[in-house]
mmCIF file of C-alpha atoms and ligand atoms in Angstrom:
data_model
loop_
_atom_site.group_PDB
_atom_site.id
_atom_site.type_symbol
_atom_site.label_atom_id
_atom_site.label_comp_id
_atom_site.label_asym_id
_atom_site.label_seq_id
_atom_site.Cartn_x
_atom_site.Cartn_y
_atom_site.Cartn_z
ATOM 1 C CA MET U 3 107.101 -58.470 -187.919
ATOM 2 C CA ARG U 4 107.334 -55.669 -190.474
ATOM 3 C CA LYS U 5 107.121 -56.901 -194.064
ATOM 4 C CA LYS U 6 110.179 -55.694 -195.925
ATOM 5 C CA ILE U 7 110.028 -53.514 -199.031
ATOM 6 C CA ILE U 8 112.636 -54.249 -201.660
ATOM 7 C CA ALA U 9 112.476 -51.261 -203.987
ATOM 8 C CA ALA U 10 114.288 -50.459 -207.193
ATOM 9 C CA ASN U 11 115.148 -46.854 -207.960
ATOM 10 C CA TRP U 12 116.024 -46.887 -211.637
ATOM 11 C CA LYS U 13 116.985 -43.189 -211.589
ATOM 12 C CA MET U 14 117.386 -41.915 -215.188
ATOM 13 C CA TYR U 15 117.849 -45.317 -216.813
ATOM 14 C CA LYS U 16 115.782 -47.404 -219.262
ATOM 15 C CA SER U 17 113.417 -46.656 -222.123
ATOM 16 C CA PRO U 18 109.922 -48.204 -222.314
ATOM 17 C CA ALA U 19 111.293 -50.966 -224.578
ATOM 18 C CA GLU U 20 114.093 -51.706 -222.092
ATOM 19 C CA THR U 21 111.545 -51.759 -219.283
ATOM 20 C CA LYS U 22 109.518 -54.388 -221.133
ATOM 21 C CA THR U 23 112.616 -56.494 -221.744
ATOM 22 C CA PHE U 24 113.554 -56.205 -218.053
ATOM 23 C CA MET U 25 110.115 -57.378 -216.936
ATOM 24 C CA GLU U 26 110.084 -60.354 -219.308
ATOM 25 C CA ALA U 27 113.215 -61.615 -217.590
ATOM 26 C CA PHE U 28 112.482 -60.416 -214.049
ATOM 27 C CA LEU U 29 108.911 -61.623 -213.470
ATOM 28 C CA PRO U 30 109.669 -65.361 -213.817
ATOM 29 C CA LEU U 31 112.591 -64.953 -211.396
ATOM 30 C CA VAL U 32 110.402 -63.566 -208.593
ATOM 31 C CA LYS U 33 107.160 -65.404 -209.387
ATOM 32 C CA GLY U 34 105.293 -66.287 -206.195
ATOM 33 C CA HIS U 35 107.713 -64.375 -203.961
ATOM 34 C CA ALA U 36 105.474 -63.101 -201.161
ATOM 35 C CA ARG U 37 107.904 -62.669 -198.263
ATOM 36 C CA ASP U 38 108.748 -59.080 -199.266
ATOM 37 C CA GLU U 39 106.961 -56.301 -201.122
ATOM 38 C CA ILE U 40 108.666 -55.728 -204.482
ATOM 39 C CA VAL U 41 108.529 -52.185 -205.871
ATOM 40 C CA ILE U 42 110.037 -50.705 -209.031
ATOM 41 C CA CYS U 43 110.333 -46.932 -209.470
ATOM 42 C CA PRO U 44 111.233 -46.213 -213.110
ATOM 43 C CA PRO U 45 111.442 -42.873 -214.940
ATOM 44 C CA PHE U 46 107.954 -41.374 -215.496
ATOM 45 C CA ILE U 47 107.964 -42.353 -219.150
ATOM 46 C CA ASP U 48 108.208 -46.073 -218.255
ATOM 47 C CA ILE U 49 105.393 -46.140 -215.699
ATOM 48 C CA ALA U 50 102.685 -47.111 -218.208
ATOM 49 C CA ILE U 51 104.558 -50.077 -219.657
ATOM 50 C CA LEU U 52 105.676 -51.182 -216.199
ATOM 51 C CA LEU U 53 102.080 -51.160 -214.939
ATOM 52 C CA GLU U 54 100.966 -53.076 -218.004
ATOM 53 C CA THR U 55 103.656 -55.741 -217.713
ATOM 54 C CA ALA U 56 103.322 -55.994 -213.902
ATOM 55 C CA ARG U 57 99.532 -56.436 -213.933
ATOM 56 C CA GLY U 58 98.466 -59.438 -211.865
ATOM 57 C CA SER U 59 102.011 -59.978 -210.572
ATOM 58 C CA ASN U 60 103.674 -59.338 -207.205
ATOM 59 C CA VAL U 61 105.490 -56.248 -208.512
ATOM 60 C CA HIS U 62 104.281 -52.814 -207.381
ATOM 61 C CA VAL U 63 104.994 -49.612 -209.270
ATOM 62 C CA GLY U 64 106.247 -46.278 -207.949
ATOM 63 C CA ALA U 65 107.515 -42.942 -209.223
ATOM 64 C CA GLN U 66 110.746 -41.169 -208.305
ATOM 65 C CA ASN U 67 109.340 -37.716 -207.603
ATOM 66 C CA MET U 68 106.172 -35.619 -207.807
ATOM 67 C CA TYR U 69 105.065 -32.004 -207.434
ATOM 68 C CA TRP U 70 102.837 -30.837 -204.581
ATOM 69 C CA GLU U 71 100.288 -28.936 -206.672
ATOM 70 C CA THR U 72 97.429 -30.998 -208.098
ATOM 71 C CA GLU U 73 97.480 -29.392 -211.536
ATOM 72 C CA GLY U 74 98.306 -26.092 -213.158
ATOM 73 C CA ALA U 75 100.853 -24.166 -215.184
ATOM 74 C CA PHE U 76 103.921 -26.027 -213.889
ATOM 75 C CA THR U 77 105.815 -27.052 -216.987
ATOM 76 C CA GLY U 78 107.630 -30.332 -216.635
ATOM 77 C CA GLU U 79 105.984 -31.398 -213.373
ATOM 78 C CA ILE U 80 103.757 -34.349 -212.475
ATOM 79 C CA SER U 81 101.340 -34.372 -209.547
ATOM 80 C CA GLY U 82 100.695 -37.030 -206.958
ATOM 81 C CA LYS U 83 97.086 -37.196 -208.072
ATOM 82 C CA MET U 84 98.220 -37.951 -211.631
ATOM 83 C CA LEU U 85 100.532 -40.711 -210.409
ATOM 84 C CA ALA U 86 97.750 -42.269 -208.361
ATOM 85 C CA ALA U 87 95.338 -42.004 -211.305
ATOM 86 C CA ALA U 88 97.880 -43.729 -213.547
ATOM 87 C CA GLY U 89 98.044 -46.645 -211.097
ATOM 88 C CA CYS U 90 101.214 -45.917 -209.146
ATOM 89 C CA GLU U 91 101.150 -47.040 -205.535
ATOM 90 C CA PHE U 92 104.487 -45.668 -204.329
ATOM 91 C CA VAL U 93 106.543 -42.510 -204.779
ATOM 92 C CA ILE U 94 110.090 -41.728 -203.711
ATOM 93 C CA ILE U 95 110.298 -38.320 -202.029
ATOM 94 C CA GLY U 96 113.386 -36.265 -201.218
ATOM 95 C CA HIS U 97 116.056 -38.501 -202.732
ATOM 96 C CA SER U 98 119.505 -37.064 -202.057
ATOM 97 C CA GLU U 99 120.048 -36.540 -205.794
ATOM 98 C CA ARG U 100 116.970 -34.290 -205.830
ATOM 99 C CA ARG U 101 118.317 -32.449 -202.795
ATOM 100 C CA GLN U 102 121.798 -32.187 -204.344
ATOM 101 C CA TYR U 103 120.966 -31.249 -207.957
ATOM 102 C CA PHE U 104 117.383 -29.966 -208.005
ATOM 103 C CA GLY U 105 117.013 -27.719 -204.990
ATOM 104 C CA GLU U 106 114.925 -30.056 -202.826
ATOM 105 C CA THR U 107 114.916 -28.931 -199.182
ATOM 106 C CA ASP U 108 113.482 -30.333 -195.955
ATOM 107 C CA ASP U 109 110.521 -28.014 -196.427
ATOM 108 C CA THR U 110 109.769 -29.043 -200.010
ATOM 109 C CA VAL U 111 110.071 -32.672 -198.881
ATOM 110 C CA ASN U 112 107.432 -31.911 -196.261
ATOM 111 C CA ARG U 113 105.069 -30.390 -198.857
ATOM 112 C CA ARG U 114 105.536 -33.304 -201.240
ATOM 113 C CA LEU U 115 105.066 -35.842 -198.473
ATOM 114 C CA GLU U 116 101.825 -34.338 -197.296
ATOM 115 C CA VAL U 117 100.350 -34.224 -200.787
ATOM 116 C CA ALA U 118 101.582 -37.722 -201.700
ATOM 117 C CA LEU U 119 99.777 -39.097 -198.639
ATOM 118 C CA GLU U 120 96.638 -37.107 -199.521
ATOM 119 C CA ALA U 121 96.746 -38.644 -203.002
ATOM 120 C CA GLY U 122 96.769 -42.116 -201.433
ATOM 121 C CA LEU U 123 100.345 -42.889 -202.471
ATOM 122 C CA ALA U 124 102.835 -44.686 -200.227
ATOM 123 C CA PRO U 125 105.813 -42.327 -200.017
ATOM 124 C CA ILE U 126 109.333 -43.623 -199.522
ATOM 125 C CA CYS U 127 110.909 -40.563 -197.928
ATOM 126 C CA CYS U 128 114.703 -40.455 -198.209
ATOM 127 C CA VAL U 129 117.019 -39.061 -195.560
ATOM 128 C CA GLY U 130 120.757 -39.366 -195.083
ATOM 129 C CA GLU U 131 123.925 -37.489 -194.261
ATOM 130 C CA VAL U 132 126.760 -36.441 -196.571
ATOM 131 C CA ILE U 133 130.315 -37.508 -195.758
ATOM 132 C CA GLU U 134 131.275 -34.105 -194.284
ATOM 133 C CA GLU U 135 128.384 -34.357 -191.829
ATOM 134 C CA ARG U 136 129.369 -37.879 -190.792
ATOM 135 C CA GLU U 137 132.999 -36.822 -190.321
ATOM 136 C CA ALA U 138 131.915 -33.808 -188.302
ATOM 137 C CA GLY U 139 129.969 -36.137 -186.000
ATOM 138 C CA ILE U 140 126.595 -34.534 -186.717
ATOM 139 C CA THR U 141 124.848 -37.459 -188.463
ATOM 140 C CA GLU U 142 122.201 -37.862 -185.750
ATOM 141 C CA GLU U 143 121.468 -34.144 -185.772
ATOM 142 C CA VAL U 144 121.087 -34.138 -189.557
ATOM 143 C CA LEU U 145 118.756 -37.164 -189.553
ATOM 144 C CA SER U 146 116.655 -35.689 -186.741
ATOM 145 C CA ARG U 147 116.309 -32.411 -188.595
ATOM 146 C CA GLN U 148 115.470 -34.055 -191.926
ATOM 147 C CA CYS U 149 112.830 -36.258 -190.297
ATOM 148 C CA SER U 150 111.229 -33.706 -187.993
ATOM 149 C CA ARG U 151 110.890 -31.178 -190.811
ATOM 150 C CA ALA U 152 109.623 -33.788 -193.254
ATOM 151 C CA PHE U 153 106.972 -34.970 -190.776
ATOM 152 C CA ARG U 154 105.842 -31.486 -189.694
ATOM 153 C CA GLY U 155 102.080 -30.989 -189.635
ATOM 154 C CA ILE U 156 101.298 -34.542 -190.771
ATOM 155 C CA SER U 157 99.050 -36.648 -188.547
ATOM 156 C CA ALA U 158 99.674 -40.305 -187.721
ATOM 157 C CA ARG U 159 96.384 -41.235 -189.353
ATOM 158 C CA LYS U 160 97.382 -39.507 -192.555
ATOM 159 C CA ALA U 161 100.930 -40.906 -192.474
ATOM 160 C CA ALA U 162 99.781 -44.545 -192.383
ATOM 161 C CA LYS U 163 101.421 -45.507 -195.701
ATOM 162 C CA LEU U 164 104.725 -43.737 -195.036
ATOM 163 C CA ALA U 165 108.060 -45.549 -195.303
ATOM 164 C CA ILE U 166 111.515 -44.031 -194.843
ATOM 165 C CA ALA U 167 114.739 -44.856 -196.645
ATOM 166 C CA TYR U 168 117.990 -44.157 -194.843
ATOM 167 C CA GLU U 169 120.482 -43.480 -197.616
ATOM 168 C CA PRO U 170 123.862 -42.214 -196.442
ATOM 169 C CA VAL U 171 124.920 -40.067 -199.387
ATOM 170 C CA TRP U 172 128.520 -41.339 -199.205
ATOM 171 C CA ALA U 173 127.254 -44.881 -199.836
ATOM 172 C CA ILE U 174 125.231 -44.096 -202.964
ATOM 173 C CA GLY U 175 126.808 -45.370 -206.162
ATOM 174 C CA THR U 176 130.201 -45.586 -204.486
ATOM 175 C CA GLY U 177 130.380 -49.284 -203.682
ATOM 176 C CA LYS U 178 130.714 -48.317 -199.997
ATOM 177 C CA THR U 179 127.949 -49.778 -197.871
ATOM 178 C CA ALA U 180 127.159 -48.587 -194.387
ATOM 179 C CA THR U 181 127.988 -51.245 -191.826
ATOM 180 C CA ALA U 182 125.007 -52.902 -190.237
ATOM 181 C CA GLN U 183 125.883 -51.016 -187.060
ATOM 182 C CA ILE U 184 125.880 -47.604 -188.786
ATOM 183 C CA ALA U 185 122.539 -48.375 -190.404
ATOM 184 C CA ALA U 186 121.044 -49.648 -187.152
ATOM 185 C CA GLN U 187 122.092 -46.465 -185.316
ATOM 186 C CA ALA U 188 120.630 -44.247 -188.026
ATOM 187 C CA HIS U 189 117.405 -46.246 -188.088
ATOM 188 C CA GLU U 190 117.085 -45.813 -184.351
ATOM 189 C CA VAL U 191 117.309 -42.018 -184.702
ATOM 190 C CA ILE U 192 114.683 -42.075 -187.465
ATOM 191 C CA ARG U 193 112.346 -44.299 -185.441
ATOM 192 C CA HIS U 194 112.744 -41.991 -182.475
ATOM 193 C CA GLU U 195 111.732 -38.975 -184.604
ATOM 194 C CA ALA U 196 108.779 -40.937 -185.967
ATOM 195 C CA ALA U 197 107.704 -41.749 -182.415
ATOM 196 C CA LYS U 198 107.871 -38.046 -181.513
ATOM 197 C CA ALA U 199 105.824 -37.039 -184.547
ATOM 198 C CA PHE U 200 103.349 -39.909 -184.811
ATOM 199 C CA GLY U 201 103.473 -41.867 -181.541
ATOM 200 C CA LYS U 202 105.227 -45.031 -180.385
ATOM 201 C CA ASP U 203 102.857 -47.531 -181.982
ATOM 202 C CA PHE U 204 103.190 -45.879 -185.361
ATOM 203 C CA ALA U 205 106.976 -45.829 -185.047
ATOM 204 C CA GLN U 206 107.028 -49.548 -184.271
ATOM 205 C CA GLN U 207 105.130 -50.283 -187.491
ATOM 206 C CA LEU U 208 107.125 -47.829 -189.632
ATOM 207 C CA ARG U 209 109.274 -49.472 -192.277
ATOM 208 C CA ILE U 210 112.771 -48.009 -192.553
ATOM 209 C CA LEU U 211 114.687 -49.130 -195.618
ATOM 210 C CA TYR U 212 118.413 -48.937 -196.177
ATOM 211 C CA GLY U 213 119.849 -47.639 -199.465
ATOM 212 C CA GLY U 214 123.407 -47.209 -200.704
ATOM 213 C CA SER U 215 125.335 -49.780 -202.733
ATOM 214 C CA VAL U 216 123.016 -52.695 -201.896
ATOM 215 C CA LYS U 217 124.087 -55.639 -204.044
ATOM 216 C CA PRO U 218 123.350 -59.366 -204.198
ATOM 217 C CA GLU U 219 126.590 -59.933 -202.225
ATOM 218 C CA ASN U 220 125.612 -57.794 -199.232
ATOM 219 C CA ALA U 221 121.809 -57.988 -199.317
ATOM 220 C CA LYS U 222 121.537 -60.941 -196.934
ATOM 221 C CA GLU U 223 123.702 -59.342 -194.286
ATOM 222 C CA MET U 224 121.879 -56.022 -194.437
ATOM 223 C CA MET U 225 118.396 -57.527 -194.622
ATOM 224 C CA SER U 226 119.082 -59.834 -191.665
ATOM 225 C CA GLN U 227 119.311 -56.823 -189.341
ATOM 226 C CA PRO U 228 116.064 -56.558 -187.387
ATOM 227 C CA GLU U 229 116.188 -52.744 -187.670
ATOM 228 C CA ILE U 230 116.376 -52.812 -191.471
ATOM 229 C CA ASP U 231 112.972 -53.201 -193.097
ATOM 230 C CA GLY U 232 114.013 -53.341 -196.708
ATOM 231 C CA ALA U 233 116.264 -51.876 -199.349
ATOM 232 C CA LEU U 234 116.194 -49.054 -201.874
ATOM 233 C CA VAL U 235 118.430 -50.237 -204.673
ATOM 234 C CA GLY U 236 119.948 -48.133 -207.450
ATOM 235 C CA GLY U 237 122.595 -49.599 -209.745
ATOM 236 C CA ALA U 238 122.047 -53.250 -208.827
ATOM 237 C CA SER U 239 118.329 -53.033 -209.639
ATOM 238 C CA LEU U 240 118.914 -52.409 -213.335
ATOM 239 C CA LYS U 241 119.624 -56.040 -214.241
ATOM 240 C CA PRO U 242 116.861 -58.621 -213.732
ATOM 241 C CA ASP U 243 119.098 -61.327 -212.261
ATOM 242 C CA SER U 244 120.857 -58.997 -209.854
ATOM 243 C CA PHE U 245 117.644 -57.348 -208.611
ATOM 244 C CA ALA U 246 115.961 -60.765 -208.288
ATOM 245 C CA ALA U 247 118.927 -62.000 -206.240
ATOM 246 C CA ILE U 248 118.506 -59.042 -203.892
ATOM 247 C CA VAL U 249 114.761 -59.665 -203.595
ATOM 248 C CA LYS U 250 115.482 -63.287 -202.698
ATOM 249 C CA TYR U 251 118.468 -62.458 -200.400
HETATM 250 P P1 LIG K 324 123.061 -47.367 -205.482
HETATM 251 O O1 LIG K 324 122.361 -48.654 -205.080
HETATM 252 O O2 LIG K 324 123.410 -47.308 -206.922
HETATM 253 O O3 LIG K 324 124.171 -47.032 -204.541
HETATM 254 O O4 LIG K 324 121.946 -46.193 -205.299
HETATM 255 C C1 LIG K 324 121.271 -46.118 -204.104
HETATM 256 C C2 LIG K 324 120.145 -45.156 -204.268
HETATM 257 O O5 LIG K 324 120.360 -43.969 -204.426
HETATM 258 C C3 LIG K 324 118.785 -45.687 -204.266
HETATM 259 O O6 LIG K 324 117.842 -44.668 -204.169
#
């Protein structure tokens, strides 16, 4: 049985003070919850306060992006090594918003992934098709390409901490959720690519999360699918009661 990851992607929301307020309300709601791994990925500026307030709790901390160089003259960037040194355990890589607005490609995802793993972080690598690709019937092709390029040159041993999030772009922030069947099909394609890159045993252990309009109302249905190993939650993770309800689906 793969332990599910219920992860919050706060995107560009919340100040450090708002993060503290969130945690004061959220921690009592999920106290002792051990069935799933709870992860919160806030903006970089909130990582320190999140780590401080989460200390000794069941909440793990992640970042939303990182650069592949360790250090250097790269204004505005943060390295995987820095995130690990700060105490982050997870990092989201290749979110569709980074691909859409910030020039992320399959190849830069691959570079980030490799370095995140080297830094000892657990990457949550995002893949997913846009609506035009789904309508053109090329979803499987797109997912295969995104995965095979992301995994290129990475060994199974090195990839041990990897998780994938299937986030159909048309379901993000739209209120439209993929049906359990759509998600299950996509997860199968991803697992197949993981088996090709890292072997069957690895693929069986690999956690594949679903993301895209996950809410307290649909969390139970989605999380009951054997192929779905967790959720990456945007909008509904911003309020303590709603994110706690998803965690406790
Ligand atoms: P929403 O849950 O707001 O649709 O966002 C999903 C997402 O992009 C998580 O990474």
